[in-house]
CSV table of C-alpha atoms in Angstrom, one decimal:
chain,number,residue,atom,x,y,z
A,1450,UNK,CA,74.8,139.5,45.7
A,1451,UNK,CA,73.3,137.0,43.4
A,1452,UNK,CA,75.0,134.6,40.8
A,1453,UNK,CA,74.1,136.9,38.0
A,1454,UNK,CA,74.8,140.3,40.0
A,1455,UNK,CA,78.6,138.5,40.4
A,1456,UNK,CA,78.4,136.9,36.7
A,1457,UNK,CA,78.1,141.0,35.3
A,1458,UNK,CA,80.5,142.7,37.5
A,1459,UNK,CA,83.1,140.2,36.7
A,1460,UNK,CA,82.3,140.9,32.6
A,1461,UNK,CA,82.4,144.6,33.2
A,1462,UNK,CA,85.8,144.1,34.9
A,1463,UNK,CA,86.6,142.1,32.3
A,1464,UNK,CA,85.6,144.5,29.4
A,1465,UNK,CA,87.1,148.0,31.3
A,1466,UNK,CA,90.8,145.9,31.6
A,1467,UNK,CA,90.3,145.1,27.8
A,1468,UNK,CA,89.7,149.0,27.5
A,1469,UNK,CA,92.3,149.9,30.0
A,1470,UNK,CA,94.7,152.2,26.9
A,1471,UNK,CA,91.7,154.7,26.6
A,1472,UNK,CA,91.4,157.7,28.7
A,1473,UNK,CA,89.4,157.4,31.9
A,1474,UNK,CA,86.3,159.9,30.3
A,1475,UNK,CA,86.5,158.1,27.1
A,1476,UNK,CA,86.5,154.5,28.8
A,1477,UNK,CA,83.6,155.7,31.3
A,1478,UNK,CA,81.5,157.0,28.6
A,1479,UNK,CA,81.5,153.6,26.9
A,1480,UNK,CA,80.9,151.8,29.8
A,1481,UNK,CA,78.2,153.6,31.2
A,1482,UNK,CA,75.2,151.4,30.4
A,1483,UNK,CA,76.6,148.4,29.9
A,1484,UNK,CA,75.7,147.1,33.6
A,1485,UNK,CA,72.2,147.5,32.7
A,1486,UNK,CA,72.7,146.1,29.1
A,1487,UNK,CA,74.3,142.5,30.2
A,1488,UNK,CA,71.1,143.0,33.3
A,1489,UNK,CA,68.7,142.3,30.2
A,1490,UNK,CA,70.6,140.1,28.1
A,1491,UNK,CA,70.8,137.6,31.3
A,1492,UNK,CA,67.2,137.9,32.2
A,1493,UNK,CA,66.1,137.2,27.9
A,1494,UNK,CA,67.5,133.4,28.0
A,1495,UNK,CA,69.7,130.7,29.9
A,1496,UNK,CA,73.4,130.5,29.9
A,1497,UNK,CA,76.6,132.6,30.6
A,1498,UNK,CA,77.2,135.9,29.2
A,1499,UNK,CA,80.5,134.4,27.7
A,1500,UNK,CA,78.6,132.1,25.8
A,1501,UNK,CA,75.7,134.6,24.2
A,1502,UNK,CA,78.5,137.6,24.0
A,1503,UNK,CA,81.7,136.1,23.4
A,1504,UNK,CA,85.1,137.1,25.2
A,1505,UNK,CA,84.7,140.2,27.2
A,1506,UNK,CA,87.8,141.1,25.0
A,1507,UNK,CA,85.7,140.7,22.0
A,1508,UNK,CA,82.7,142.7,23.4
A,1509,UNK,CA,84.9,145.8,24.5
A,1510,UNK,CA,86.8,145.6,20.3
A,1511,UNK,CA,82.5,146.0,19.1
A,1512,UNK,CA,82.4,149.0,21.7
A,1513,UNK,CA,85.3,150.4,19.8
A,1514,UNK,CA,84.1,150.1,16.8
A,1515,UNK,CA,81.1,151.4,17.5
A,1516,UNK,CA,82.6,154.2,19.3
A,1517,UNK,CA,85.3,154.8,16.2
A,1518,UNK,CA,88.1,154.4,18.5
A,1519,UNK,CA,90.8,152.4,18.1
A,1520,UNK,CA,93.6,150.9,19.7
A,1521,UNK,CA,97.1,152.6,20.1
A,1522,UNK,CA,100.0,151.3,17.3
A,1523,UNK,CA,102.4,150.4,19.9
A,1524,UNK,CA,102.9,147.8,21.8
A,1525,UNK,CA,100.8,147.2,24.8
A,1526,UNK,CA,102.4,148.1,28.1
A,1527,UNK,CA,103.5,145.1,30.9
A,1528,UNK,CA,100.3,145.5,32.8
A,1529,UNK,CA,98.2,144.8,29.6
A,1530,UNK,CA,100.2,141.4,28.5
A,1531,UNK,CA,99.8,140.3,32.3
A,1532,UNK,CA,96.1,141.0,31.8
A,1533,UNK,CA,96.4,139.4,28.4
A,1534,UNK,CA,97.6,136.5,29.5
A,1535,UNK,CA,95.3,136.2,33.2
A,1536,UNK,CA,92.4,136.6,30.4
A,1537,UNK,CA,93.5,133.5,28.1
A,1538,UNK,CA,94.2,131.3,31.1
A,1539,UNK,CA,90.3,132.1,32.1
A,1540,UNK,CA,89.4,131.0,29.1
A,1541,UNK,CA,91.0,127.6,28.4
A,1542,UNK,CA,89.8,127.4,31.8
A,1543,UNK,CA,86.0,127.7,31.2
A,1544,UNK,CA,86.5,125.5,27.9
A,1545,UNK,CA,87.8,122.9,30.2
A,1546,UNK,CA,85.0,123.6,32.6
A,1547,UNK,CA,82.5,123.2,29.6
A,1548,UNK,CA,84.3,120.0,28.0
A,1549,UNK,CA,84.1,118.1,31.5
A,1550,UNK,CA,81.1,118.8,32.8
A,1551,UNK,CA,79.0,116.3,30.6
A,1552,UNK,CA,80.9,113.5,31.7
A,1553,UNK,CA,80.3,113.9,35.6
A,1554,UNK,CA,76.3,114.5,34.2
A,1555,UNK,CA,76.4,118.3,34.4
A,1556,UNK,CA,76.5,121.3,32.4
A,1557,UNK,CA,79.8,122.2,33.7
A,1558,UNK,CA,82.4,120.6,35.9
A,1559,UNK,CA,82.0,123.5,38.3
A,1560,UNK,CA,78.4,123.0,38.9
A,1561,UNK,CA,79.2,119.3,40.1
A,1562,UNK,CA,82.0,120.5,42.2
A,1563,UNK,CA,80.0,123.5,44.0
A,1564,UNK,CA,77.9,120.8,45.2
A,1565,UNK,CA,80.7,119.9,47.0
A,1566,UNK,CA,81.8,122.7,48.9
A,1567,UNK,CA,80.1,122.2,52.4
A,1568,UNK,CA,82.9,118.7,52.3
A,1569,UNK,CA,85.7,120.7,51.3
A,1570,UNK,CA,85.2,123.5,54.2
A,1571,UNK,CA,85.0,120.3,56.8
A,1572,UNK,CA,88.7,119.1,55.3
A,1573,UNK,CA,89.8,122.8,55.0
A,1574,UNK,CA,89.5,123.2,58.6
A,1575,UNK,CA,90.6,119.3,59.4
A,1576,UNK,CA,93.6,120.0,57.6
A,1577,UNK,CA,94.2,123.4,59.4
A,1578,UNK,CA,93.8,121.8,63.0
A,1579,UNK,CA,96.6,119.4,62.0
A,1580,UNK,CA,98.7,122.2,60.6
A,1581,UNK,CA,98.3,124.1,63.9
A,1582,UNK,CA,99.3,120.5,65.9
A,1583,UNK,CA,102.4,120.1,63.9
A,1584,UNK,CA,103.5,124.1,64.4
A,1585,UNK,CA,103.1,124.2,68.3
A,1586,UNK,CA,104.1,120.2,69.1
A,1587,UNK,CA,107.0,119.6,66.4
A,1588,UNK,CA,105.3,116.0,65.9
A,1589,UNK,CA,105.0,114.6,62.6
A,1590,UNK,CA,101.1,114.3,60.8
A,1591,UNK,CA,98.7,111.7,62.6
A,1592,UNK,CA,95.3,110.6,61.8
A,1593,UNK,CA,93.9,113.0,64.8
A,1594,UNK,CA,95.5,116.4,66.3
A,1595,UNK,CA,97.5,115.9,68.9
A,1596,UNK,CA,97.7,119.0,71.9
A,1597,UNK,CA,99.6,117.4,74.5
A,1598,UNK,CA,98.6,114.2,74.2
A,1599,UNK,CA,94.7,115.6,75.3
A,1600,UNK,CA,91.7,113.7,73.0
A,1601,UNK,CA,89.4,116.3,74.4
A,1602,UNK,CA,91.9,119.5,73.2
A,1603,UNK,CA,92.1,117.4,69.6
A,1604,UNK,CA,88.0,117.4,69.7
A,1605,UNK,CA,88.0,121.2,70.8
A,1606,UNK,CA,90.7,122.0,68.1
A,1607,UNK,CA,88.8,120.4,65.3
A,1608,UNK,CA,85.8,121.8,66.2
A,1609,UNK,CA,86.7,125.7,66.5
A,1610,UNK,CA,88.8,124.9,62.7
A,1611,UNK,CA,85.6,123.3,61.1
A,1612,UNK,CA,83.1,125.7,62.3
A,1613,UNK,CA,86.2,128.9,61.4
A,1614,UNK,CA,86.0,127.3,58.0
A,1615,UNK,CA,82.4,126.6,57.2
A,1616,UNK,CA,81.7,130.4,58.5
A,1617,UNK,CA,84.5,131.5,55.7
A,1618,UNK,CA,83.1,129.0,53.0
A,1619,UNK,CA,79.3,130.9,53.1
A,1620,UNK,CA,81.0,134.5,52.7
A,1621,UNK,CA,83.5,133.7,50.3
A,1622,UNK,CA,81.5,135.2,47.9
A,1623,UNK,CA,80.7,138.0,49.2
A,1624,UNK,CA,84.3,139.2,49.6
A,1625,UNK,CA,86.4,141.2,47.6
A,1626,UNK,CA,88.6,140.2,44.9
A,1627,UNK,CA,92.3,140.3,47.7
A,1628,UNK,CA,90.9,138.1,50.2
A,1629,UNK,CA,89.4,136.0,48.1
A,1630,UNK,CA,92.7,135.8,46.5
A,1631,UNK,CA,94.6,135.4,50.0
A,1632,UNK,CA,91.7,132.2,50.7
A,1633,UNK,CA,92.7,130.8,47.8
A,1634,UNK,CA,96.5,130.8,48.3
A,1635,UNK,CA,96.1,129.3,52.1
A,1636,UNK,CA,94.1,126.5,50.5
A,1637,UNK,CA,96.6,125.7,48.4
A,1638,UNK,CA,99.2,125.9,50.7
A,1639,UNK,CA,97.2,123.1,52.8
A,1640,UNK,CA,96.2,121.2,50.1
A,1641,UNK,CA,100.1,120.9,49.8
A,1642,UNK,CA,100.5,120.3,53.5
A,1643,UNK,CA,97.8,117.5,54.0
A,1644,UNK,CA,99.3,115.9,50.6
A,1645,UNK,CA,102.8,115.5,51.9
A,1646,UNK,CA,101.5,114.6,55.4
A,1647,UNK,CA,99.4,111.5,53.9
A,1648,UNK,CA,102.4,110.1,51.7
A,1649,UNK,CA,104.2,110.5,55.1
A,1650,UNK,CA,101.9,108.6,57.0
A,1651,UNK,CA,101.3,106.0,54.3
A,1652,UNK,CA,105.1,105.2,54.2
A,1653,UNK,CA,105.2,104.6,58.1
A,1654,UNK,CA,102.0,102.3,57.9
A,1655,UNK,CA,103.8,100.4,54.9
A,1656,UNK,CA,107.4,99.7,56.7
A,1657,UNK,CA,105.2,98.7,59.5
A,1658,UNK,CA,106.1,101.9,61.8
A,1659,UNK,CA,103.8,103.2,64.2
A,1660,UNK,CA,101.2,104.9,63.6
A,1661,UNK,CA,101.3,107.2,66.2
A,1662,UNK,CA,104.4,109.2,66.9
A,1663,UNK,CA,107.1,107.4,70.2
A,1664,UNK,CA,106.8,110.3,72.5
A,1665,UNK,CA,103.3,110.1,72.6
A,1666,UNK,CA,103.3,105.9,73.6
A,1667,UNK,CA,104.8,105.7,77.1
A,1668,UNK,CA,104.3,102.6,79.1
A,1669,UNK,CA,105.5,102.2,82.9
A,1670,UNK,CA,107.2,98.7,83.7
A,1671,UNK,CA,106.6,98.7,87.0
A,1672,UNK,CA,102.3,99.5,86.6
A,1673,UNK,CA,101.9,96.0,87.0
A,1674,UNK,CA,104.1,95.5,90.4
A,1675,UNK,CA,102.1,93.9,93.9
A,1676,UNK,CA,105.1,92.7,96.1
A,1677,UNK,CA,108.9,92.3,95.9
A,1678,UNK,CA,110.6,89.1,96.7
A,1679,UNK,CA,114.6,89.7,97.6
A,1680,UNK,CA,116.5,86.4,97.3
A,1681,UNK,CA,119.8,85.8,98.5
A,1682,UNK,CA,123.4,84.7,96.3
A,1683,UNK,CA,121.8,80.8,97.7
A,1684,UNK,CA,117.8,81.7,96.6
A,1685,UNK,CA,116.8,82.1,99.9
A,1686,UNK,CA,113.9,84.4,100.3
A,1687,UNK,CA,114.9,87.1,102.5
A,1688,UNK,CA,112.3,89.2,104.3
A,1689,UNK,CA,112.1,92.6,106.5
A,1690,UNK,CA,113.9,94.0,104.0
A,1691,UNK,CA,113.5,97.5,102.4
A,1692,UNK,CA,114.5,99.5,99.2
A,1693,UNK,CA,116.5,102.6,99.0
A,1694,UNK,CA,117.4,105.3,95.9
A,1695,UNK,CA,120.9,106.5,95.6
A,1696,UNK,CA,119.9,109.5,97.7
A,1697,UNK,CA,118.2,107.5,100.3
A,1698,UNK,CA,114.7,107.9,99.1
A,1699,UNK,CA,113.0,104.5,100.0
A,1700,UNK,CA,111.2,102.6,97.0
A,1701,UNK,CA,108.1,102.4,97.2
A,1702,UNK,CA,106.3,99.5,94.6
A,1703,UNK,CA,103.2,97.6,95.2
A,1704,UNK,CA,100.6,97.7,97.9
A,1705,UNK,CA,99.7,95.0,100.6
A,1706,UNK,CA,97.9,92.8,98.6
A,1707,UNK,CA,96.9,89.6,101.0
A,1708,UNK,CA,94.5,89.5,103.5
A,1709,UNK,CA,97.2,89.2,106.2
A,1710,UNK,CA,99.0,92.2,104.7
A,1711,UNK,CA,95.5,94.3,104.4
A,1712,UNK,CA,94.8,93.5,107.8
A,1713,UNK,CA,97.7,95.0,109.2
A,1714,UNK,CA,96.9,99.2,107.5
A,1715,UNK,CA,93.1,99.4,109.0
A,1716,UNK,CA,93.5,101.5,112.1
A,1717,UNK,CA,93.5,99.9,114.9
A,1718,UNK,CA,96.4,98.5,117.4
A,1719,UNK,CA,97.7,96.4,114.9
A,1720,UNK,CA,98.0,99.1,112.5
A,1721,UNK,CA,101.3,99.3,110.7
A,1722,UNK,CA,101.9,102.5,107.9
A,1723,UNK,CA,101.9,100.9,104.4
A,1724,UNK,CA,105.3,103.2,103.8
A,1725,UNK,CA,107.1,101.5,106.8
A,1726,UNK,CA,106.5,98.3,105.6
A,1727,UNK,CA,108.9,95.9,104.6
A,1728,UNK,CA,109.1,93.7,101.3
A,1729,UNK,CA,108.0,91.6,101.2
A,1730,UNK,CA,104.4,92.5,102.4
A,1731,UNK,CA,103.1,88.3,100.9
A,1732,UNK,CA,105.7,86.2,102.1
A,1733,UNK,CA,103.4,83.0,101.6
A,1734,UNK,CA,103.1,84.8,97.2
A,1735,UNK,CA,106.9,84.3,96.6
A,1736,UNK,CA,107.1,83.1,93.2
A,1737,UNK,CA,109.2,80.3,94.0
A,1738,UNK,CA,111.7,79.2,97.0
A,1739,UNK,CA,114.8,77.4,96.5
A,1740,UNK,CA,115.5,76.9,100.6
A,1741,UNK,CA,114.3,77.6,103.9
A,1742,UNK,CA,114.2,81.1,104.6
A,1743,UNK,CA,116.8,81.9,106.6
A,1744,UNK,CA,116.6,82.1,110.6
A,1745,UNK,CA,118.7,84.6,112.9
A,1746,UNK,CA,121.6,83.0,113.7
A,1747,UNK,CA,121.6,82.5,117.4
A,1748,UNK,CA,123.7,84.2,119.9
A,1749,UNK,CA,127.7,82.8,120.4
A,1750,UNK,CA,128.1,81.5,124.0
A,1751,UNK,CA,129.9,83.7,126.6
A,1752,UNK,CA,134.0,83.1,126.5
A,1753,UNK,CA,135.2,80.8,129.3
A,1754,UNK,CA,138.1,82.4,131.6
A,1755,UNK,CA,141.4,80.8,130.7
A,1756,UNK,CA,142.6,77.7,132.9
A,1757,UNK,CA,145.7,78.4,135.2
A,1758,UNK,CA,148.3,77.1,134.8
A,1759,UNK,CA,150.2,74.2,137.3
A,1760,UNK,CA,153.0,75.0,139.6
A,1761,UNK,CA,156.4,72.7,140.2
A,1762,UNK,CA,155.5,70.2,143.3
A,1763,UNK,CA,156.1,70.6,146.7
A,1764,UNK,CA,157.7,67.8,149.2
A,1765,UNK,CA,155.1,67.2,151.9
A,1766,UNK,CA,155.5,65.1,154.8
A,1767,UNK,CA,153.2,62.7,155.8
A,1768,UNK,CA,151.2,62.6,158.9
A,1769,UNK,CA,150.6,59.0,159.3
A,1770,UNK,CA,153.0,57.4,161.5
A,1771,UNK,CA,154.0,53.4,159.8
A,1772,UNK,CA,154.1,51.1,162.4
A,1773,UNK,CA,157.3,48.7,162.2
A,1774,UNK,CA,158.1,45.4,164.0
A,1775,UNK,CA,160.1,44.9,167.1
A,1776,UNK,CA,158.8,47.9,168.7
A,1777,UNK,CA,161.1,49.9,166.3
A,1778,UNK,CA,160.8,53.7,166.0
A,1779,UNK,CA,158.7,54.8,163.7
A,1780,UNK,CA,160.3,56.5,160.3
A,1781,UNK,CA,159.1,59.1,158.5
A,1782,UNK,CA,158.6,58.6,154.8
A,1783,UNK,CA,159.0,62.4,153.3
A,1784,UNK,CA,156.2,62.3,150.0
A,1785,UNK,CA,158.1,62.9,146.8
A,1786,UNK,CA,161.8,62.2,148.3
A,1787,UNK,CA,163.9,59.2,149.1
A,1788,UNK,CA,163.7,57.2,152.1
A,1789,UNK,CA,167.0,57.4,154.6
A,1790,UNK,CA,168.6,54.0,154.7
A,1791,UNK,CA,169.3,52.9,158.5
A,1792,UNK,CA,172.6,53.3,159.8
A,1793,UNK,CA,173.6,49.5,161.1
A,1794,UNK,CA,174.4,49.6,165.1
A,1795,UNK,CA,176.7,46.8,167.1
């Protein structure tokens, strides 16, 4: 359907609600030729049926006249004041669209902004990829969708959303007047959404915040970890020594980063599992040393049996025989007793 094919059924719709009172044969019968009518006056001269026949309202009044029907005394019914009402809001509409076109350099405002449709079907369907992140993750609008922390699910995200709403954008107007209408309502709703998501993201940017919501910015201290050095209460450098959880799960950091340490985990018969062994695996790397690295203490000497202990002395007599003079007798000097003093004789 062209332009003008839409341009006519729209003033014939226009022009039947204006006649909506009359009976359905009378209203028919009025209507009948005017499709082909507004076919010729469109193809006599440029411009917009509303400008070279006035308000639909105001055609379907001459088609009364004409006809010698007129309308009802009472007071029109809701739906007519709705329709009433819908039809004045089209046309301060098209007086606006009239007023501002000139001052963009166009006939109309709408002509400029039809031009640019194929932009607003890109943002339609950015602004829909980052409604669908924010429904499924909970997180808070970013610059880029965000499934999971994946770039390439973002990229595949914003390309089926884009391509979904370019496809729409090239049919819209072939579709009837409900979804159409139901188009129209989601692009207001994400127009809404992709305002309040930029005034949020501007105010983070301004206090300084993060860009980027926390859970997504995780950073392990330990990434950067080669050897561990254990010290002692005194800063000596302690080594064989290996790390254990609560649950007895050994700690595992680093990897054997010197030659010396490399050597030792290629197979061969100095070949030593990395897992079994100790910190550190770079004694020579210690980042500083504040004593000599203590030694095993050496072994405590083996106890000495315990000394005996002395008896009380026994008198002993001696064997040597002391010569005296005269030719005397001998005496006997007991060891450790008096001598006996010699009885005088006459």
């Amino acid at each position: 359907m062209t332009g003008t094919e839409q341009e006519i059924a729209r003033y014939v719709g226009q022009v039947r609600e204006a006649l909506a009172d009359l009976p359905p044969p009378v209203r028919n019968e009025l209507l009948e030729d005017l499709p082909e009518h507004l076919t010729e006056v469109a193809a006599e001269a440029e411009g917009s049926l509303y400008e070279r026949l006035g308000p639909p309202e105001a055609y379907a009044m001459e088609l009364r006249t004409a006809a010698g029907v007129r309308p009802p005394a009472s007071a029109a019914n809701l739906d007519q004041r709705i329709g009433a009402a819908v039809r004045r809001g089209r046309e301060r509409i098209r007086a606006a669209d009239t007023r501002l076109g000139p001052v963009l350099g166009y006939a109309r405002l709408s002509d400029f902004l039809r031009l640019l449709r194929p932009a607003w079907w890109i943002l339609r369907g950015y602004l829909a990829a980052m409604l669908i992140t924010v429904l499924l993750t909970g997180t808070s609008f970013g610059l880029l969708p965000r499934l999971g922390g994946s770039s390439l699910a973002a990229l595949l995200l914003l390309a089926a959303t884009i391509t979904a709403s370019v496809w729409l954008g090239r049919r819209t107007d072939r579709m009837g007047p409900r979804p159409r209408l139901v188009l129209n309502l989601g692009a207001v709703l994400l127009v809404l959404f992709g305002l309040a998501g930029f005034a949020e993201l501007d105010s983070r940017v301004g206090s300084g915040g993060n860009t980027m919501p926390y859970e997504h910015v995780y950073t392990d201290q330990y990434s950067g970890v080669q050897d561990v050095y254990v010290y002692d209460s005194q800063g000596r450098l302690l080594e064989g020594v290996r790390l254990f959880d609560q649950n007895g799960e050994p700690i595992r950091l680093g990897h054997p980063w010197c030659a010396e340490a490399r050597e030792r985990i290629v197979p061969g018969p100095d070949y030593v599992d990395p897992i079994r062994q100790p910190y550190p695996y770079c004694p020579q790397g210690a980042p500083f040393r504040f004593g000599p690295t203590p030694s095993p203490a050496p072994e405590p000497p083996a106890p000495e049996p315990p000394a005996a202990e002395p008896t009380a002395a026994e008198p002993t007599a001696s064997a040597e025989p002391s010569a005296t003079p005269g030719g005397a007798a001998p005496s006997v000097t007991p060891s450790g007793g008096q001598s006996p003093t010699p009885t005088p004789t006459d």
